[in-house]
Amino acid sequence: MKRRQALQQIVGVSAGLMLPTWLAGCSDKDPQPEIQYDGVVGIIGAGAAGLHAADILRSKGVKVRIFEASSVLGGRVRTLRQFDQPTASLQFSTTDPPISKFPFELGASFIEGTDGELARIVSQLKVPVIDFSSLGEDVYVLDGIPRLATEVTDDADVVAAREFFESLKMRTEPVTVQSAITSAGINPRVQAILNGWIGNRHGTVNDKLGLKGVAEAATLLTRNTHRTMLRANPMQDVVLSRFSNVLSLVELNSAVTGIQYSGGKVILTGQRTAANAAEPFTAEVDRVIITAPVSVLKAGMMTFNPPLPDTKTAALSRMEMEAALRVRLEFRKNFWGTQTNFIYGGVQAPEYFNAGIGRDDQFKTLDITIQGPRAAELSALGQEMVPVLLQELDGMFAGQATESIRRDPADNILSVIMDWTKEEYIRGGMAYSTADGSNQDRVELAAPVNGVLFFAGEATDTTGDAGTLNGALLSAQVAALALIETIV
């Protein structure tokens, strides 16, 4: 048997990097570890990638320490809690946040693909899901008027936009998506819809997003693209339940700021915050898996000695991670249609989602996702972004948004804003490739360094699932397997 196949059996990862069900719930009663290793692996970040990598290693007897810079587990998987308090990134318009009958996902909110990594976890945990696409349809704003998708199937511009979207995997020019849209002669009246379908979904806008990276991802993707969502369970609870066996290994409020890896050991230095006071700390490990977002790596918040290889820094130069907002607005009535899924075509917000579909018979909640330059502009407004969004909705729906928005007794608008730009150790939404970038940059970013530094996280996924929870999980499997190859 080839060495890599043997290692995949040891770590519990198949040739397709799929974890079998026996690894889904590791416990202290697991069989005797199959890996004999006296060293310690440090993992930077307690998001999905860091927790999954730790779970794989721990299940085979490898000692791990998980360093999380913030006070929250889950990274960009986070659900609003009734006990949450306002912060720089989480903003309420009143003293207490409005709590709907169903969770408000501040980060990852959908199950991407019914056969993807997240779907497997959800299935293993027997968590109920909603196939919302079968319950409603999308709405497109055309010439300022919202129209059901089924009403515009014969609209030549909508047809052209759909054909462009469906042909993305065949378009590999090193240009922006917007440049390709313009070259294709797509009418400007549907370009905002395309921005919702493509640019915003990838963390930016079409005139900054690289076409080649999008095309390569579409070609590499092997799962289906059907989206579902959790019926009532918080996404954060699902992820933390799946990896509950390693949560006790997380050291919260422990920001690693330096990694020295020139000697026999890897020396991690950083700041540990407690009671609003920061104290320096040092930790010695034998290997380290780094799951920090691209924004953190590019900002120099973590120094490496020796510096990272030029190939890795060059790859980072062709990737960006921009501002990201998630806003929840609650209304006294539904004015956008109870059978609506997404509303595409907005300028302020490329994507409005009818969050109550399949979960609340009142359908009075909109979840709004904005990424890229417009998110940065709205972020600067703070809570004053809400009237801007209401004004756009008023233009679409004859003034009904401002008229029916829910308010508290003091006449304050009920809203919640999650501004990932202001989350200190995340600083944005997801990593995307620029016009001169490609999937090879993700390969370079994921590549181990000197057999001691390993990288994981959504940005390092090379299977076409970057920017998703699936991608984060898959990258953890790759990093864990690569690390184990160096110790067995």
XYZ file of N, CA and C in Angstrom, residues 258-262 297-298 300 302-317 444-454:
105
model
N 3.555 36.299 17.225
C 4.861 35.958 16.683
C 5.072 34.460 16.616
N 5.708 34.006 15.520
C 5.994 32.582 15.334
C 7.454 32.448 14.927
N 8.249 31.842 15.796
C 9.672 31.641 15.536
C 9.879 30.151 15.278
N 10.297 29.818 14.056
C 10.342 28.397 13.695
C 11.679 27.978 13.094
N 12.754 28.637 13.485
C 14.065 28.316 12.916
C 14.797 27.232 13.690
N -3.208 37.909 8.200
C -1.873 37.623 7.662
C -1.343 38.813 6.869
N -2.195 39.426 6.062
C -1.748 40.547 5.230
C -1.483 41.807 6.045
N -0.027 41.946 8.832
C 1.184 41.805 9.627
C 0.917 41.663 11.115
N 0.702 39.030 12.627
C 1.434 37.846 13.070
C 2.779 37.856 12.338
N 3.872 37.973 13.068
C 5.186 38.005 12.441
C 5.807 36.613 12.446
N 6.569 36.336 11.396
C 7.206 35.025 11.240
C 8.718 35.200 11.195
N 9.415 34.350 11.916
C 10.874 34.359 11.927
C 11.376 32.923 11.769
N 11.974 32.605 10.610
C 12.227 33.486 9.465
C 10.936 33.882 8.740
N 11.018 34.898 7.869
C 9.828 35.329 7.137
C 9.255 34.194 6.288
N 7.995 34.299 5.966
C 7.366 33.301 5.106
C 8.019 33.307 3.728
N 8.032 32.183 3.038
C 8.623 32.119 1.692
C 7.976 33.125 0.741
N 8.753 33.562 -0.235
C 8.252 34.527 -1.215
C 7.030 34.001 -1.959
N 6.993 32.680 -2.197
C 5.847 32.118 -2.921
C 4.549 32.322 -2.144
N 4.645 32.256 -0.833
C 3.445 32.425 -0.005
C 3.034 33.892 0.073
N 3.995 34.779 0.234
C 3.648 36.202 0.293
C 3.156 36.698 -1.065
N 3.697 36.138 -2.137
C 3.211 36.508 -3.473
C 1.768 36.053 -3.657
N 1.462 34.857 -3.171
C 0.082 34.358 -3.253
C -0.855 35.269 -2.475
N -0.435 35.690 -1.291
C -1.254 36.591 -0.483
C -1.487 37.922 -1.181
N -0.507 38.374 -1.959
C -0.652 39.659 -2.655
C -1.734 39.612 -3.720
N -0.533 27.576 -2.912
C 0.686 28.108 -2.290
C 0.437 28.524 -0.845
N -0.718 29.135 -0.589
C -1.023 29.567 0.771
C -1.158 28.375 1.708
N -1.685 27.273 1.197
C -1.887 26.074 2.016
C -0.610 25.264 2.210
N 0.409 25.502 1.406
C 1.610 24.663 1.432
C 2.336 24.750 2.777
N 2.744 23.603 3.344
C 3.516 23.610 4.591
C 4.863 24.302 4.400
N 5.431 24.783 5.488
C 6.742 25.431 5.464
C 7.672 24.670 6.406
N 8.752 24.149 5.849
C 9.793 23.456 6.625
C 9.260 22.282 7.444
N 8.112 21.766 7.061
C 7.557 20.628 7.786
C 7.074 20.950 9.185
N 6.979 22.250 9.527
C 6.533 22.621 10.880
C 5.375 23.618 10.873
N 5.274 24.427 9.819
C 4.149 25.361 9.699
C 3.138 24.792 8.712
N 1.880 24.752 9.119
C 0.805 24.262 8.257
C -0.319 25.293 8.275
